[in-house]
Amino acid sequence: MTEQRFEKKVAIYPGSFDPITNGHVDIIKRGCRIFDEIIVLVAFNPNKKSLFSVEERCRFIREVFDGVSGIKVDSHSGLLIDYLATSGASTILRGMRALSDFEYEFQMALMNRRQTKNVETVFLMSGFRWFFTSSNIIKEVASFGGSVKGLVPENVHQRLLEKFNRKKV
């Protein structure tokens, strides 16, 4: 019988997370059942205007998962494939909410695969409860004074209230 060596299964969950939503949290928690470690990678895209800085977004995620083993938070401003090469991960974890996400995610998975054959992309469907949420719609609703309580982690909810000068609901 030959000796089998099992390596740690590490996935990268990349995104802007501006801000992290409970839909993201759901994907991360469910991903933890599949992978030994998940690196939540906050992407910096200079072409996008962000509400929160990369540092704030990383802090929010660390606060949400404080004390949870197997979750690491980092940031990166280049190609995801470059980060993968140095991280020890061989899998990209992505969440999909609707058919509209599929085309973009499929294109990205194929482009990443074209860059290196040593990467796999795993898609998890969003939990039904979070199907309609996105960071953009959360920011828009919050900016007009609507309630996003329960759609984002509490630490993020408080920062959104502060950011838009709203009173605690």
mmCIF file of N, CA and C in Angstrom, residues 36-158:
data_model
loop_
_atom_site.group_PDB
_atom_site.id
_atom_site.type_symbol
_atom_site.label_atom_id
_atom_site.label_comp_id
_atom_site.label_asym_id
_atom_site.label_seq_id
_atom_site.Cartn_x
_atom_site.Cartn_y
_atom_site.Cartn_z
ATOM 1 N N ASP A 36 -10.007 23.500 5.103
ATOM 2 C CA ASP A 36 -9.343 23.586 6.406
ATOM 3 C C ASP A 36 -9.095 25.040 6.788
ATOM 4 N N GLU A 37 -8.838 25.857 5.769
ATOM 5 C CA GLU A 37 -8.573 27.278 6.009
ATOM 6 C C GLU A 37 -9.156 28.095 4.868
ATOM 7 N N ILE A 38 -9.730 29.236 5.210
ATOM 8 C CA ILE A 38 -10.216 30.179 4.208
ATOM 9 C C ILE A 38 -9.513 31.503 4.437
ATOM 10 N N ILE A 39 -8.911 32.001 3.376
ATOM 11 C CA ILE A 39 -8.307 33.330 3.417
ATOM 12 C C ILE A 39 -9.315 34.280 2.787
ATOM 13 N N VAL A 40 -9.876 35.161 3.600
ATOM 14 C CA VAL A 40 -10.790 36.175 3.090
ATOM 15 C C VAL A 40 -9.897 37.301 2.593
ATOM 16 N N LEU A 41 -9.875 37.473 1.279
ATOM 17 C CA LEU A 41 -8.944 38.417 0.656
ATOM 18 C C LEU A 41 -9.690 39.669 0.208
ATOM 19 N N VAL A 42 -9.430 40.752 0.905
ATOM 20 C CA VAL A 42 -10.052 42.034 0.575
ATOM 21 C C VAL A 42 -9.261 42.651 -0.576
ATOM 22 N N ALA A 43 -9.961 42.833 -1.673
ATOM 23 C CA ALA A 43 -9.322 43.360 -2.878
ATOM 24 C C ALA A 43 -9.346 44.878 -2.873
ATOM 25 N N PHE A 44 -8.243 45.448 -3.287
ATOM 26 C CA PHE A 44 -8.179 46.894 -3.471
ATOM 27 C C PHE A 44 -8.204 47.157 -4.966
ATOM 28 N N ASN A 45 -9.221 47.864 -5.403
ATOM 29 C CA ASN A 45 -9.350 48.211 -6.814
ATOM 30 C C ASN A 45 -9.373 49.731 -6.911
ATOM 31 N N PRO A 46 -8.287 50.325 -7.427
ATOM 32 C CA PRO A 46 -8.227 51.795 -7.505
ATOM 33 C C PRO A 46 -9.271 52.395 -8.450
ATOM 34 N N ASN A 47 -9.878 51.568 -9.289
ATOM 35 C CA ASN A 47 -10.903 52.054 -10.216
ATOM 36 C C ASN A 47 -12.288 52.139 -9.588
ATOM 37 N N LYS A 48 -12.423 51.613 -8.368
ATOM 38 C CA LYS A 48 -13.709 51.634 -7.672
ATOM 39 C C LYS A 48 -13.640 52.606 -6.501
ATOM 40 N N LYS A 49 -14.717 53.341 -6.321
ATOM 41 C CA LYS A 49 -14.817 54.217 -5.144
ATOM 42 C C LYS A 49 -15.419 53.396 -4.010
ATOM 43 N N SER A 50 -14.682 53.291 -2.928
ATOM 44 C CA SER A 50 -15.119 52.487 -1.790
ATOM 45 C C SER A 50 -15.640 53.378 -0.678
ATOM 46 N N LEU A 51 -16.611 52.866 0.046
ATOM 47 C CA LEU A 51 -17.138 53.569 1.211
ATOM 48 C C LEU A 51 -16.174 53.435 2.390
ATOM 49 N N PHE A 52 -15.618 52.237 2.557
ATOM 50 C CA PHE A 52 -14.701 51.965 3.651
ATOM 51 C C PHE A 52 -13.310 51.658 3.101
ATOM 52 N N SER A 53 -12.288 52.020 3.864
ATOM 53 C CA SER A 53 -10.908 51.732 3.455
ATOM 54 C C SER A 53 -10.657 50.223 3.523
ATOM 55 N N VAL A 54 -9.615 49.784 2.882
ATOM 56 C CA VAL A 54 -9.227 48.367 2.931
ATOM 57 C C VAL A 54 -8.977 47.954 4.380
ATOM 58 N N GLU A 55 -8.310 48.818 5.142
ATOM 59 C CA GLU A 55 -8.013 48.518 6.543
ATOM 60 C C GLU A 55 -9.298 48.350 7.355
ATOM 61 N N GLU A 56 -10.289 49.237 7.129
ATOM 62 C CA GLU A 56 -11.556 49.119 7.844
ATOM 63 C C GLU A 56 -12.255 47.820 7.478
ATOM 64 N N ARG A 57 -12.281 47.491 6.197
ATOM 65 C CA ARG A 57 -12.948 46.265 5.754
ATOM 66 C C ARG A 57 -12.300 45.032 6.361
ATOM 67 N N CYS A 58 -10.970 45.020 6.393
ATOM 68 C CA CYS A 58 -10.260 43.889 7.019
ATOM 69 C C CYS A 58 -10.598 43.808 8.501
ATOM 70 N N ARG A 59 -10.637 44.944 9.173
ATOM 71 C CA ARG A 59 -10.962 44.966 10.609
ATOM 72 C C ARG A 59 -12.372 44.438 10.855
ATOM 73 N N PHE A 60 -13.342 44.861 10.037
ATOM 74 C CA PHE A 60 -14.720 44.380 10.196
ATOM 75 C C PHE A 60 -14.755 42.854 10.141
ATOM 76 N N ILE A 61 -14.064 42.296 9.144
ATOM 77 C CA ILE A 61 -14.088 40.841 8.950
ATOM 78 C C ILE A 61 -13.403 40.137 10.123
ATOM 79 N N ARG A 62 -12.266 40.687 10.563
ATOM 80 C CA ARG A 62 -11.573 40.089 11.720
ATOM 81 C C ARG A 62 -12.465 40.113 12.964
ATOM 82 N N GLU A 63 -13.192 41.207 13.161
ATOM 83 C CA GLU A 63 -14.095 41.306 14.312
ATOM 84 C C GLU A 63 -15.214 40.268 14.226
ATOM 85 N N VAL A 64 -15.772 40.088 13.040
ATOM 86 C CA VAL A 64 -16.863 39.128 12.858
ATOM 87 C C VAL A 64 -16.396 37.711 13.177
ATOM 88 N N PHE A 65 -15.175 37.373 12.777
ATOM 89 C CA PHE A 65 -14.684 36.004 12.935
ATOM 90 C C PHE A 65 -13.665 35.860 14.062
ATOM 91 N N ASP A 66 -13.662 36.813 14.983
ATOM 92 C CA ASP A 66 -12.752 36.765 16.118
ATOM 93 C C ASP A 66 -12.949 35.456 16.876
ATOM 94 N N GLY A 67 -11.875 34.724 17.084
ATOM 95 C CA GLY A 67 -11.943 33.471 17.831
ATOM 96 C C GLY A 67 -12.319 32.258 17.009
ATOM 97 N N VAL A 68 -12.613 32.450 15.718
ATOM 98 C CA VAL A 68 -12.964 31.327 14.849
ATOM 99 C C VAL A 68 -11.682 30.842 14.168
ATOM 100 N N SER A 69 -11.356 29.584 14.360
ATOM 101 C CA SER A 69 -10.136 29.051 13.750
ATOM 102 C C SER A 69 -10.380 28.741 12.271
ATOM 103 N N GLY A 70 -9.315 28.806 11.509
ATOM 104 C CA GLY A 70 -9.386 28.448 10.097
ATOM 105 C C GLY A 70 -9.756 29.603 9.178
ATOM 106 N N ILE A 71 -9.857 30.809 9.725
ATOM 107 C CA ILE A 71 -10.170 31.966 8.894
ATOM 108 C C ILE A 71 -9.073 33.000 9.069
ATOM 109 N N LYS A 72 -8.522 33.402 7.948
ATOM 110 C CA LYS A 72 -7.473 34.404 7.914
ATOM 111 C C LYS A 72 -7.969 35.549 7.044
ATOM 112 N N VAL A 73 -7.570 36.767 7.347
ATOM 113 C CA VAL A 73 -7.979 37.932 6.568
ATOM 114 C C VAL A 73 -6.730 38.621 6.052
ATOM 115 N N ASP A 74 -6.744 38.974 4.767
ATOM 116 C CA ASP A 74 -5.611 39.658 4.154
ATOM 117 C C ASP A 74 -6.149 40.592 3.076
ATOM 118 N N SER A 75 -5.275 41.400 2.509
ATOM 119 C CA SER A 75 -5.669 42.282 1.411
ATOM 120 C C SER A 75 -4.634 42.187 0.304
ATOM 121 N N HIS A 76 -5.058 42.589 -0.885
ATOM 122 C CA HIS A 76 -4.182 42.485 -2.060
ATOM 123 C C HIS A 76 -4.663 43.463 -3.119
ATOM 124 N N SER A 77 -3.709 44.018 -3.870
ATOM 125 C CA SER A 77 -4.083 44.989 -4.898
ATOM 126 C C SER A 77 -3.713 44.553 -6.306
ATOM 127 N N GLY A 78 -3.217 43.355 -6.476
ATOM 128 C CA GLY A 78 -2.831 42.881 -7.802
ATOM 129 C C GLY A 78 -3.734 41.770 -8.293
ATOM 130 N N LEU A 79 -3.198 40.981 -9.206
ATOM 131 C CA LEU A 79 -3.944 39.840 -9.724
ATOM 132 C C LEU A 79 -4.113 38.773 -8.646
ATOM 133 N N LEU A 80 -5.282 38.217 -8.588
ATOM 134 C CA LEU A 80 -5.571 37.159 -7.635
ATOM 135 C C LEU A 80 -4.615 35.982 -7.822
ATOM 136 N N ILE A 81 -4.301 35.669 -9.056
ATOM 137 C CA ILE A 81 -3.402 34.547 -9.360
ATOM 138 C C ILE A 81 -2.022 34.764 -8.737
ATOM 139 N N ASP A 82 -1.557 36.012 -8.714
ATOM 140 C CA ASP A 82 -0.270 36.307 -8.080
ATOM 141 C C ASP A 82 -0.325 36.036 -6.579
ATOM 142 N N TYR A 83 -1.436 36.404 -5.952
ATOM 143 C CA TYR A 83 -1.597 36.143 -4.525
ATOM 144 C C TYR A 83 -1.671 34.636 -4.267
ATOM 145 N N LEU A 84 -2.400 33.928 -5.104
ATOM 146 C CA LEU A 84 -2.532 32.475 -4.961
ATOM 147 C C LEU A 84 -1.169 31.796 -4.956
ATOM 148 N N ALA A 85 -0.280 32.265 -5.801
ATOM 149 C CA ALA A 85 1.033 31.639 -5.950
ATOM 150 C C ALA A 85 1.842 31.663 -4.653
ATOM 151 N N THR A 86 1.613 32.643 -3.811
ATOM 152 C CA THR A 86 2.394 32.761 -2.580
ATOM 153 C C THR A 86 1.622 32.371 -1.323
ATOM 154 N N SER A 87 0.339 32.066 -1.455
ATOM 155 C CA SER A 87 -0.521 31.851 -0.282
ATOM 156 C C SER A 87 -0.604 30.406 0.195
ATOM 157 N N GLY A 88 -0.292 29.467 -0.664
ATOM 158 C CA GLY A 88 -0.478 28.066 -0.320
ATOM 159 C C GLY A 88 -1.868 27.560 -0.667
ATOM 160 N N ALA A 89 -2.693 28.425 -1.240
ATOM 161 C CA ALA A 89 -4.051 28.035 -1.627
ATOM 162 C C ALA A 89 -4.056 27.571 -3.078
ATOM 163 N N SER A 90 -4.969 26.661 -3.370
ATOM 164 C CA SER A 90 -5.112 26.201 -4.760
ATOM 165 C C SER A 90 -6.564 26.308 -5.221
ATOM 166 N N THR A 91 -7.405 26.881 -4.370
ATOM 167 C CA THR A 91 -8.825 26.986 -4.691
ATOM 168 C C THR A 91 -9.315 28.403 -4.446
ATOM 169 N N ILE A 92 -10.169 28.855 -5.350
ATOM 170 C CA ILE A 92 -10.855 30.132 -5.196
ATOM 171 C C ILE A 92 -12.296 29.811 -4.842
ATOM 172 N N LEU A 93 -12.770 30.386 -3.766
ATOM 173 C CA LEU A 93 -14.153 30.205 -3.331
ATOM 174 C C LEU A 93 -14.949 31.422 -3.765
ATOM 175 N N ARG A 94 -16.077 31.192 -4.421
ATOM 176 C CA ARG A 94 -16.939 32.294 -4.874
ATOM 177 C C ARG A 94 -18.383 31.978 -4.527
ATOM 178 N N GLY A 95 -19.123 33.007 -4.204
ATOM 179 C CA GLY A 95 -20.540 32.865 -3.941
ATOM 180 C C GLY A 95 -21.329 33.380 -5.134
ATOM 181 N N MET A 96 -22.455 32.754 -5.401
ATOM 182 C CA MET A 96 -23.326 33.209 -6.490
ATOM 183 C C MET A 96 -24.741 33.342 -5.959
ATOM 184 N N ARG A 97 -25.367 34.473 -6.321
ATOM 185 C CA ARG A 97 -26.729 34.725 -5.870
ATOM 186 C C ARG A 97 -27.751 34.374 -6.934
ATOM 187 N N ALA A 98 -27.466 34.730 -8.151
ATOM 188 C CA ALA A 98 -28.488 34.588 -9.194
ATOM 189 C C ALA A 98 -27.819 34.259 -10.516
ATOM 190 N N LEU A 99 -28.647 33.967 -11.482
ATOM 191 C CA LEU A 99 -28.153 33.684 -12.825
ATOM 192 C C LEU A 99 -27.305 34.841 -13.346
ATOM 193 N N SER A 100 -27.651 36.049 -12.960
ATOM 194 C CA SER A 100 -26.904 37.221 -13.415
ATOM 195 C C SER A 100 -25.447 37.179 -12.948
ATOM 196 N N ASP A 101 -25.154 36.535 -11.820
ATOM 197 C CA ASP A 101 -23.775 36.389 -11.341
ATOM 198 C C ASP A 101 -22.998 35.363 -12.158
ATOM 199 N N PHE A 102 -23.712 34.407 -12.723
ATOM 200 C CA PHE A 102 -23.055 33.268 -13.347
ATOM 201 C C PHE A 102 -22.102 33.665 -14.471
ATOM 202 N N GLU A 103 -22.537 34.510 -15.391
ATOM 203 C CA GLU A 103 -21.701 34.842 -16.546
ATOM 204 C C GLU A 103 -20.382 35.481 -16.124
ATOM 205 N N TYR A 104 -20.461 36.460 -15.235
ATOM 206 C CA TYR A 104 -19.240 37.119 -14.762
ATOM 207 C C TYR A 104 -18.327 36.132 -14.038
ATOM 208 N N GLU A 105 -18.887 35.355 -13.129
ATOM 209 C CA GLU A 105 -18.090 34.404 -12.349
ATOM 210 C C GLU A 105 -17.457 33.331 -13.238
ATOM 211 N N PHE A 106 -18.212 32.888 -14.233
ATOM 212 C CA PHE A 106 -17.708 31.885 -15.172
ATOM 213 C C PHE A 106 -16.528 32.453 -15.969
ATOM 214 N N GLN A 107 -16.658 33.686 -16.439
ATOM 215 C CA GLN A 107 -15.568 34.340 -17.180
ATOM 216 C C GLN A 107 -14.320 34.466 -16.309
ATOM 217 N N MET A 108 -14.517 34.902 -15.049
ATOM 218 C CA MET A 108 -13.377 35.059 -14.152
ATOM 219 C C MET A 108 -12.703 33.716 -13.864
ATOM 220 N N ALA A 109 -13.502 32.676 -13.650
ATOM 221 C CA ALA A 109 -12.938 31.352 -13.383
ATOM 222 C C ALA A 109 -12.115 30.866 -14.570
ATOM 223 N N LEU A 110 -12.629 31.090 -15.770
ATOM 224 C CA LEU A 110 -11.889 30.666 -16.962
ATOM 225 C C LEU A 110 -10.617 31.488 -17.168
ATOM 226 N N MET A 111 -10.671 32.776 -16.899
ATOM 227 C CA MET A 111 -9.475 33.611 -17.028
ATOM 228 C C MET A 111 -8.422 33.199 -16.000
ATOM 229 N N ASN A 112 -8.853 32.946 -14.765
ATOM 230 C CA ASN A 112 -7.905 32.487 -13.741
ATOM 231 C C ASN A 112 -7.308 31.148 -14.132
ATOM 232 N N ARG A 113 -8.128 30.282 -14.677
ATOM 233 C CA ARG A 113 -7.654 28.961 -15.114
ATOM 234 C C ARG A 113 -6.662 29.090 -16.267
ATOM 235 N N ARG A 114 -6.886 30.075 -17.131
ATOM 236 C CA ARG A 114 -5.964 30.320 -18.248
ATOM 237 C C ARG A 114 -4.603 30.791 -17.741
ATOM 238 N N GLN A 115 -4.612 31.539 -16.639
ATOM 239 C CA GLN A 115 -3.362 32.062 -16.078
ATOM 240 C C GLN A 115 -2.527 30.954 -15.441
ATOM 241 N N THR A 116 -3.203 30.010 -14.812
ATOM 242 C CA THR A 116 -2.511 28.881 -14.198
ATOM 243 C C THR A 116 -3.457 27.688 -14.148
ATOM 244 N N LYS A 117 -2.935 26.549 -14.476
ATOM 245 C CA LYS A 117 -3.748 25.317 -14.470
ATOM 246 C C LYS A 117 -3.874 24.740 -13.062
ATOM 247 N N ASN A 118 -3.135 25.306 -12.108
ATOM 248 C CA ASN A 118 -3.099 24.760 -10.754
ATOM 249 C C ASN A 118 -4.149 25.350 -9.830
ATOM 250 N N VAL A 119 -5.183 25.929 -10.378
ATOM 251 C CA VAL A 119 -6.202 26.551 -9.546
ATOM 252 C C VAL A 119 -7.589 26.021 -9.917
ATOM 253 N N GLU A 120 -8.396 25.822 -8.902
ATOM 254 C CA GLU A 120 -9.791 25.427 -9.115
ATOM 255 C C GLU A 120 -10.670 26.510 -8.516
ATOM 256 N N THR A 121 -11.843 26.684 -9.078
ATOM 257 C CA THR A 121 -12.822 27.607 -8.521
ATOM 258 C C THR A 121 -14.023 26.799 -8.058
ATOM 259 N N VAL A 122 -14.434 27.039 -6.815
ATOM 260 C CA VAL A 122 -15.590 26.368 -6.238
ATOM 261 C C VAL A 122 -16.659 27.431 -5.996
ATOM 262 N N PHE A 123 -17.867 27.164 -6.488
ATOM 263 C CA PHE A 123 -18.976 28.091 -6.326
ATOM 264 C C PHE A 123 -19.951 27.561 -5.282
ATOM 265 N N LEU A 124 -20.363 28.434 -4.381
ATOM 266 C CA LEU A 124 -21.421 28.103 -3.439
ATOM 267 C C LEU A 124 -22.587 29.036 -3.724
ATOM 268 N N MET A 125 -23.745 28.464 -3.810
ATOM 269 C CA MET A 125 -24.936 29.284 -4.005
ATOM 270 C C MET A 125 -25.243 30.014 -2.708
ATOM 271 N N SER A 126 -25.640 31.248 -2.846
ATOM 272 C CA SER A 126 -26.017 32.046 -1.689
ATOM 273 C C SER A 126 -27.174 31.372 -0.961
ATOM 274 N N GLY A 127 -27.159 31.500 0.348
ATOM 275 C CA GLY A 127 -28.298 31.016 1.110
ATOM 276 C C GLY A 127 -29.535 31.811 0.714
ATOM 277 N N PHE A 128 -30.665 31.147 0.657
ATOM 278 C CA PHE A 128 -31.913 31.775 0.208
ATOM 279 C C PHE A 128 -32.192 33.081 0.944
ATOM 280 N N ARG A 129 -31.883 33.091 2.213
ATOM 281 C CA ARG A 129 -32.127 34.270 3.047
ATOM 282 C C ARG A 129 -31.357 35.507 2.579
ATOM 283 N N TRP A 130 -30.217 35.297 1.911
ATOM 284 C CA TRP A 130 -29.336 36.401 1.511
ATOM 285 C C TRP A 130 -29.330 36.615 0.005
ATOM 286 N N PHE A 131 -30.206 35.957 -0.673
ATOM 287 C CA PHE A 131 -30.236 35.952 -2.140
ATOM 288 C C PHE A 131 -30.276 37.352 -2.754
ATOM 289 N N PHE A 132 -30.977 38.275 -2.128
ATOM 290 C CA PHE A 132 -31.184 39.600 -2.705
ATOM 291 C C PHE A 132 -30.180 40.641 -2.220
ATOM 292 N N THR A 133 -29.308 40.270 -1.291
ATOM 293 C CA THR A 133 -28.411 41.280 -0.726
ATOM 294 C C THR A 133 -27.109 41.391 -1.505
ATOM 295 N N SER A 134 -26.601 42.596 -1.557
ATOM 296 C CA SER A 134 -25.274 42.866 -2.106
ATOM 297 C C SER A 134 -24.722 44.071 -1.360
ATOM 298 N N SER A 135 -23.430 44.216 -1.374
ATOM 299 C CA SER A 135 -22.812 45.360 -0.708
ATOM 300 C C SER A 135 -23.333 46.672 -1.291
ATOM 301 N N ASN A 136 -23.496 46.712 -2.604
ATOM 302 C CA ASN A 136 -23.959 47.957 -3.242
ATOM 303 C C ASN A 136 -25.360 48.346 -2.793
ATOM 304 N N ILE A 137 -26.268 47.382 -2.760
ATOM 305 C CA ILE A 137 -27.636 47.719 -2.355
ATOM 306 C C ILE A 137 -27.691 48.054 -0.865
ATOM 307 N N ILE A 138 -26.852 47.407 -0.067
ATOM 308 C CA ILE A 138 -26.773 47.721 1.366
ATOM 309 C C ILE A 138 -26.347 49.178 1.542
ATOM 310 N N LYS A 139 -25.292 49.590 0.826
ATOM 311 C CA LYS A 139 -24.810 50.971 0.939
ATOM 312 C C LYS A 139 -25.865 51.966 0.480
ATOM 313 N N GLU A 140 -26.543 51.639 -0.606
ATOM 314 C CA GLU A 140 -27.562 52.552 -1.128
ATOM 315 C C GLU A 140 -28.710 52.732 -0.137
ATOM 316 N N VAL A 141 -29.226 51.637 0.382
ATOM 317 C CA VAL A 141 -30.337 51.711 1.334
ATOM 318 C C VAL A 141 -29.901 52.478 2.585
ATOM 319 N N ALA A 142 -28.713 52.150 3.098
ATOM 320 C CA ALA A 142 -28.215 52.823 4.302
ATOM 321 C C ALA A 142 -28.021 54.319 4.061
ATOM 322 N N SER A 143 -27.555 54.688 2.877
ATOM 323 C CA SER A 143 -27.305 56.107 2.579
ATOM 324 C C SER A 143 -28.581 56.932 2.557
ATOM 325 N N PHE A 144 -29.713 56.295 2.271
ATOM 326 C CA PHE A 144 -30.996 56.989 2.259
ATOM 327 C C PHE A 144 -31.773 56.823 3.569
ATOM 328 N N GLY A 145 -31.117 56.242 4.560
ATOM 329 C CA GLY A 145 -31.743 56.125 5.868
ATOM 330 C C GLY A 145 -32.566 54.882 6.090
ATOM 331 N N GLY A 146 -32.544 53.958 5.132
ATOM 332 C CA GLY A 146 -33.278 52.702 5.301
ATOM 333 C C GLY A 146 -32.547 51.769 6.245
ATOM 334 N N SER A 147 -33.273 50.829 6.802
ATOM 335 C CA SER A 147 -32.693 49.886 7.754
ATOM 336 C C SER A 147 -32.024 48.713 7.035
ATOM 337 N N VAL A 148 -30.785 48.444 7.409
ATOM 338 C CA VAL A 148 -30.080 47.264 6.906
ATOM 339 C C VAL A 148 -29.732 46.335 8.073
ATOM 340 N N LYS A 149 -30.355 46.596 9.215
ATOM 341 C CA LYS A 149 -30.135 45.760 10.402
ATOM 342 C C LYS A 149 -30.518 44.318 10.067
ATOM 343 N N GLY A 150 -29.646 43.400 10.420
ATOM 344 C CA GLY A 150 -29.890 41.986 10.141
ATOM 345 C C GLY A 150 -29.362 41.541 8.783
ATOM 346 N N LEU A 151 -28.968 42.486 7.956
ATOM 347 C CA LEU A 151 -28.411 42.143 6.636
ATOM 348 C C LEU A 151 -26.897 42.196 6.630
ATOM 349 N N VAL A 152 -26.340 42.850 7.637
ATOM 350 C CA VAL A 152 -24.895 42.958 7.809
ATOM 351 C C VAL A 152 -24.568 42.623 9.260
ATOM 352 N N PRO A 153 -23.339 42.223 9.544
ATOM 353 C CA PRO A 153 -22.966 41.997 10.938
ATOM 354 C C PRO A 153 -23.168 43.278 11.759
ATOM 355 N N GLU A 154 -23.387 43.129 13.047
ATOM 356 C CA GLU A 154 -23.703 44.279 13.907
ATOM 357 C C GLU A 154 -22.604 45.347 13.893
ATOM 358 N N ASN A 155 -21.338 44.932 13.888
ATOM 359 C CA ASN A 155 -20.256 45.928 13.861
ATOM 360 C C ASN A 155 -20.311 46.771 12.584
ATOM 361 N N VAL A 156 -20.678 46.171 11.486
ATOM 362 C CA VAL A 156 -20.801 46.879 10.214
ATOM 363 C C VAL A 156 -22.037 47.778 10.248
ATOM 364 N N HIS A 157 -23.107 47.278 10.811
ATOM 365 C CA HIS A 157 -24.332 48.072 10.923
ATOM 366 C C HIS A 157 -24.049 49.371 11.675
ATOM 367 N N GLN A 158 -23.335 49.269 12.783
ATOM 368 C CA GLN A 158 -23.012 50.461 13.575
ATOM 369 C C GLN A 158 -22.159 51.447 12.781
#
